[in-house]
Amino acid sequence: LAVAFAMSMIFFFRLNIKRYTERRQAEATLRQAHADLEKRIAERTADLTATNASLEEKIGALKTTETILRETRDSAVQAGKLAVLGQMAVGISHELNQPLTAVIASTQAARRLLDDEPLPQATLREALGHASDQARRAADVVARLRRLVDRPSGTEKLQPVPLGEAARATLALLQPEL
């Protein structure tokens, strides 16, 4: 009985030692797995931090590019406005110069008529009427410009222009020279 008890105690101690050793090995394996996991987390965090920094740099570059693009677009719009303004100025000066030239020609013709000995009043009236018509035409150009500025774009409707009236206006412009 004593031998059986001693054998069971030896068996019990060996079993406890084996369990203790297995537990130590399991704890070591668990510590190793934990250390590996911590290492992988640290590597992943470093990768994410580097990726985040890279993204922040790219976002900064995109914002800079966007600002440059916006400034370039604004410059192009301004240049376009100036080009349109220049074209408008040429068109307006042409539109006003035609009737004013006709007024000058008509008044010069009227002056010549006054200098002549026999004064034909009908011709003088015609020359002064033509000068008055051309001055009205210049005033109409200015009025159209005012309407263009006062109204929002797109509200004015296009209307047909009688060809005969345009031809008569052209002849009226050229008549003093003819």
mmCIF file of C-alpha atoms in Angstrom:
data_model
loop_
_atom_site.group_PDB
_atom_site.id
_atom_site.type_symbol
_atom_site.label_atom_id
_atom_site.label_comp_id
_atom_site.label_asym_id
_atom_site.label_seq_id
_atom_site.Cartn_x
_atom_site.Cartn_y
_atom_site.Cartn_z
ATOM 1 C CA LEU A 1 0.000 0.000 0.000
ATOM 2 C CA ALA A 2 2.816 2.314 0.845
ATOM 3 C CA VAL A 3 4.529 1.458 -2.432
ATOM 4 C CA ALA A 4 1.270 2.020 -4.327
ATOM 5 C CA PHE A 5 0.865 5.309 -2.509
ATOM 6 C CA ALA A 6 4.446 6.319 -3.295
ATOM 7 C CA MET A 7 3.975 5.283 -6.929
ATOM 8 C CA SER A 8 0.754 7.238 -7.203
ATOM 9 C CA MET A 9 2.514 10.246 -5.628
ATOM 10 C CA ILE A 10 5.379 9.931 -8.095
ATOM 11 C CA PHE A 11 2.852 9.541 -10.912
ATOM 12 C CA PHE A 12 0.928 12.551 -9.560
ATOM 13 C CA PHE A 13 4.119 14.685 -9.340
ATOM 14 C CA ARG A 14 5.204 13.658 -12.817
ATOM 15 C CA LEU A 15 1.760 14.459 -14.126
ATOM 16 C CA ASN A 16 1.892 17.850 -12.378
ATOM 17 C CA ILE A 17 5.371 18.505 -13.781
ATOM 18 C CA LYS A 18 4.161 17.503 -17.236
ATOM 19 C CA ARG A 19 1.126 19.808 -16.899
ATOM 20 C CA TYR A 20 3.359 22.577 -15.545
ATOM 21 C CA THR A 21 5.731 22.144 -18.492
ATOM 22 C CA GLU A 22 2.832 22.066 -20.963
ATOM 23 C CA ARG A 23 1.340 25.172 -19.319
ATOM 24 C CA ARG A 24 4.711 26.930 -19.536
ATOM 25 C CA GLN A 25 5.020 25.949 -23.189
ATOM 26 C CA ALA A 26 1.461 27.141 -23.854
ATOM 27 C CA GLU A 27 2.185 30.424 -22.061
ATOM 28 C CA ALA A 28 5.423 30.807 -24.065
ATOM 29 C CA THR A 29 3.530 30.078 -27.286
ATOM 30 C CA LEU A 30 0.827 32.553 -26.230
ATOM 31 C CA ARG A 31 3.467 35.188 -25.402
ATOM 32 C CA GLN A 32 5.134 34.566 -28.760
ATOM 33 C CA ALA A 33 1.790 34.863 -30.562
ATOM 34 C CA HIS A 34 1.045 38.033 -28.598
ATOM 35 C CA ALA A 35 4.480 39.452 -29.456
ATOM 36 C CA ASP A 36 3.983 38.540 -33.135
ATOM 37 C CA LEU A 37 0.554 40.155 -33.070
ATOM 38 C CA GLU A 38 1.952 43.301 -31.432
ATOM 39 C CA LYS A 39 4.734 43.369 -34.028
ATOM 40 C CA ARG A 40 2.220 43.005 -36.887
ATOM 41 C CA ILE A 41 0.035 45.728 -35.345
ATOM 42 C CA ALA A 42 3.058 48.028 -35.055
ATOM 43 C CA GLU A 43 4.062 47.325 -38.685
ATOM 44 C CA ARG A 44 0.497 47.873 -39.873
ATOM 45 C CA THR A 45 0.240 51.089 -37.860
ATOM 46 C CA ALA A 46 3.516 52.300 -39.368
ATOM 47 C CA ASP A 47 2.227 51.443 -42.853
ATOM 48 C CA LEU A 48 -1.057 53.232 -42.185
ATOM 49 C CA THR A 49 0.785 56.260 -40.786
ATOM 50 C CA ALA A 50 3.015 56.392 -43.868
ATOM 51 C CA THR A 51 -0.002 55.984 -46.164
ATOM 52 C CA ASN A 52 -1.859 58.693 -44.243
ATOM 53 C CA ALA A 53 1.111 61.055 -44.540
ATOM 54 C CA SER A 54 1.327 60.294 -48.271
ATOM 55 C CA LEU A 55 -2.390 60.976 -48.678
ATOM 56 C CA GLU A 56 -2.078 64.245 -46.780
ATOM 57 C CA GLU A 57 0.774 65.281 -49.105
ATOM 58 C CA LYS A 58 -1.332 64.370 -52.135
ATOM 59 C CA ILE A 59 -4.310 66.286 -50.749
ATOM 60 C CA GLY A 60 -2.066 69.302 -50.228
ATOM 61 C CA ALA A 61 -0.769 68.988 -53.787
ATOM 62 C CA LEU A 62 -4.337 68.661 -55.092
ATOM 63 C CA LYS A 63 -5.406 71.773 -53.169
ATOM 64 C CA THR A 64 -2.440 73.667 -54.579
ATOM 65 C CA THR A 65 -3.265 72.445 -58.087
ATOM 66 C CA GLU A 66 -6.915 73.362 -57.577
ATOM 67 C CA THR A 67 -5.931 76.864 -56.477
ATOM 68 C CA ILE A 68 -3.652 77.260 -59.506
ATOM 69 C CA LEU A 69 -6.414 75.941 -61.770
ATOM 70 C CA ARG A 70 -8.960 78.330 -60.261
ATOM 71 C CA GLU A 71 -6.574 81.281 -60.671
ATOM 72 C CA THR A 72 -5.821 80.246 -64.260
ATOM 73 C CA ARG A 73 -9.530 79.883 -65.002
ATOM 74 C CA ASP A 74 -10.234 83.304 -63.483
ATOM 75 C CA SER A 75 -7.415 84.802 -65.551
ATOM 76 C CA ALA A 76 -8.785 83.167 -68.702
ATOM 77 C CA VAL A 77 -12.291 84.452 -67.932
ATOM 78 C CA GLN A 78 -10.892 87.943 -67.368
ATOM 79 C CA ALA A 79 -8.926 87.760 -70.626
ATOM 80 C CA GLY A 80 -12.078 86.604 -72.404
ATOM 81 C CA LYS A 81 -14.038 89.503 -70.911
ATOM 82 C CA LEU A 82 -11.365 91.932 -72.061
ATOM 83 C CA ALA A 83 -11.380 90.421 -75.554
ATOM 84 C CA VAL A 84 -15.172 90.699 -75.751
ATOM 85 C CA LEU A 85 -14.972 94.250 -74.416
ATOM 86 C CA GLY A 86 -12.428 95.098 -77.121
ATOM 87 C CA GLN A 87 -14.656 93.593 -79.809
ATOM 88 C CA MET A 88 -17.628 95.495 -78.407
ATOM 89 C CA ALA A 89 -15.647 98.719 -78.429
ATOM 90 C CA VAL A 90 -14.735 98.193 -82.087
ATOM 91 C CA GLY A 91 -18.351 97.403 -82.968
ATOM 92 C CA ILE A 92 -19.734 100.344 -81.011
ATOM 93 C CA SER A 93 -17.238 102.778 -82.488
ATOM 94 C CA HIS A 94 -18.117 101.479 -85.978
ATOM 95 C CA GLU A 95 -21.859 101.760 -85.296
ATOM 96 C CA LEU A 96 -21.505 105.331 -83.987
ATOM 97 C CA ASN A 97 -18.894 106.399 -86.525
ATOM 98 C CA GLN A 98 -21.123 105.646 -89.520
ATOM 99 C CA PRO A 99 -23.999 107.995 -88.615
ATOM 100 C CA LEU A 100 -21.634 110.651 -87.303
ATOM 101 C CA THR A 101 -19.697 110.566 -90.572
ATOM 102 C CA ALA A 102 -22.983 110.918 -92.417
ATOM 103 C CA VAL A 103 -23.951 113.883 -90.205
ATOM 104 C CA ILE A 104 -20.617 115.546 -90.994
ATOM 105 C CA ALA A 105 -21.008 114.890 -94.714
ATOM 106 C CA SER A 106 -24.603 116.193 -94.690
ATOM 107 C CA THR A 107 -23.701 119.348 -92.798
ATOM 108 C CA GLN A 108 -20.767 119.958 -95.166
ATOM 109 C CA ALA A 109 -23.108 119.507 -98.137
ATOM 110 C CA ALA A 110 -25.550 121.947 -96.513
ATOM 111 C CA ARG A 111 -22.709 124.438 -96.041
ATOM 112 C CA ARG A 112 -21.739 124.106 -99.706
ATOM 113 C CA LEU A 113 -25.345 124.646 -100.670
ATOM 114 C CA LEU A 114 -25.437 127.807 -98.558
ATOM 115 C CA ASP A 115 -22.284 129.046 -100.275
ATOM 116 C CA ASP A 116 -23.922 128.674 -103.714
ATOM 117 C CA GLU A 117 -25.584 131.767 -105.176
ATOM 118 C CA PRO A 118 -29.043 130.434 -105.886
ATOM 119 C CA LEU A 119 -30.056 128.558 -102.721
ATOM 120 C CA PRO A 120 -32.301 125.580 -103.462
ATOM 121 C CA GLN A 121 -34.197 125.197 -100.213
ATOM 122 C CA ALA A 122 -35.443 121.678 -100.983
ATOM 123 C CA THR A 123 -31.891 120.376 -101.373
ATOM 124 C CA LEU A 124 -30.794 122.226 -98.235
ATOM 125 C CA ARG A 125 -33.764 120.796 -96.337
ATOM 126 C CA GLU A 126 -32.908 117.335 -97.620
ATOM 127 C CA ALA A 127 -29.279 117.634 -96.481
ATOM 128 C CA LEU A 128 -30.285 118.921 -93.037
ATOM 129 C CA GLY A 129 -32.971 116.212 -92.752
ATOM 130 C CA HIS A 130 -30.393 113.574 -93.606
ATOM 131 C CA ALA A 131 -28.054 114.981 -90.915
ATOM 132 C CA SER A 132 -30.922 114.892 -88.421
ATOM 133 C CA ASP A 133 -31.784 111.293 -89.393
ATOM 134 C CA GLN A 134 -28.190 110.178 -88.922
ATOM 135 C CA ALA A 135 -27.958 111.925 -85.543
ATOM 136 C CA ARG A 136 -31.136 110.031 -84.540
ATOM 137 C CA ARG A 137 -29.504 106.821 -85.763
ATOM 138 C CA ALA A 138 -26.486 107.458 -83.519
ATOM 139 C CA ALA A 139 -28.868 108.140 -80.630
ATOM 140 C CA ASP A 140 -30.623 104.834 -81.406
ATOM 141 C CA VAL A 141 -27.293 102.985 -81.192
ATOM 142 C CA VAL A 142 -26.705 104.510 -77.752
ATOM 143 C CA ALA A 143 -30.269 103.621 -76.685
ATOM 144 C CA ARG A 144 -29.789 99.995 -77.840
ATOM 145 C CA LEU A 145 -26.576 99.814 -75.842
ATOM 146 C CA ARG A 146 -28.401 101.082 -72.769
ATOM 147 C CA ARG A 147 -31.148 98.484 -73.226
ATOM 148 C CA LEU A 148 -28.515 95.800 -73.636
ATOM 149 C CA VAL A 149 -26.898 96.804 -70.359
ATOM 150 C CA ASP A 150 -30.174 97.298 -68.468
ATOM 151 C CA ARG A 151 -31.846 94.023 -69.481
ATOM 152 C CA PRO A 152 -30.699 90.591 -68.489
ATOM 153 C CA SER A 153 -29.262 88.753 -71.465
ATOM 154 C CA GLY A 154 -31.554 86.513 -73.455
ATOM 155 C CA THR A 155 -34.746 88.546 -72.945
ATOM 156 C CA GLU A 156 -34.554 90.491 -76.191
ATOM 157 C CA LYS A 157 -36.262 88.783 -79.125
ATOM 158 C CA LEU A 158 -34.818 88.722 -82.608
ATOM 159 C CA GLN A 159 -36.954 90.434 -85.222
ATOM 160 C CA PRO A 160 -36.766 90.382 -89.005
ATOM 161 C CA VAL A 161 -35.215 93.414 -90.685
ATOM 162 C CA PRO A 162 -36.815 94.654 -93.918
ATOM 163 C CA LEU A 163 -34.171 94.473 -96.633
ATOM 164 C CA GLY A 164 -35.523 97.511 -98.483
ATOM 165 C CA GLU A 165 -35.226 99.642 -95.351
ATOM 166 C CA ALA A 166 -31.621 98.518 -94.848
ATOM 167 C CA ALA A 167 -30.808 99.357 -98.490
ATOM 168 C CA ARG A 168 -32.410 102.830 -98.141
ATOM 169 C CA ALA A 169 -30.411 103.470 -94.966
ATOM 170 C CA THR A 170 -27.213 102.461 -96.761
ATOM 171 C CA LEU A 171 -27.994 104.755 -99.693
ATOM 172 C CA ALA A 172 -28.802 107.549 -97.267
ATOM 173 C CA LEU A 173 -25.406 107.097 -95.691
ATOM 174 C CA LEU A 174 -23.642 107.233 -99.026
ATOM 175 C CA GLN A 175 -25.757 109.990 -100.629
ATOM 176 C CA PRO A 176 -23.654 112.982 -99.522
ATOM 177 C CA GLU A 177 -20.573 111.355 -100.972
ATOM 178 C CA LEU A 178 -22.370 110.358 -104.184
#
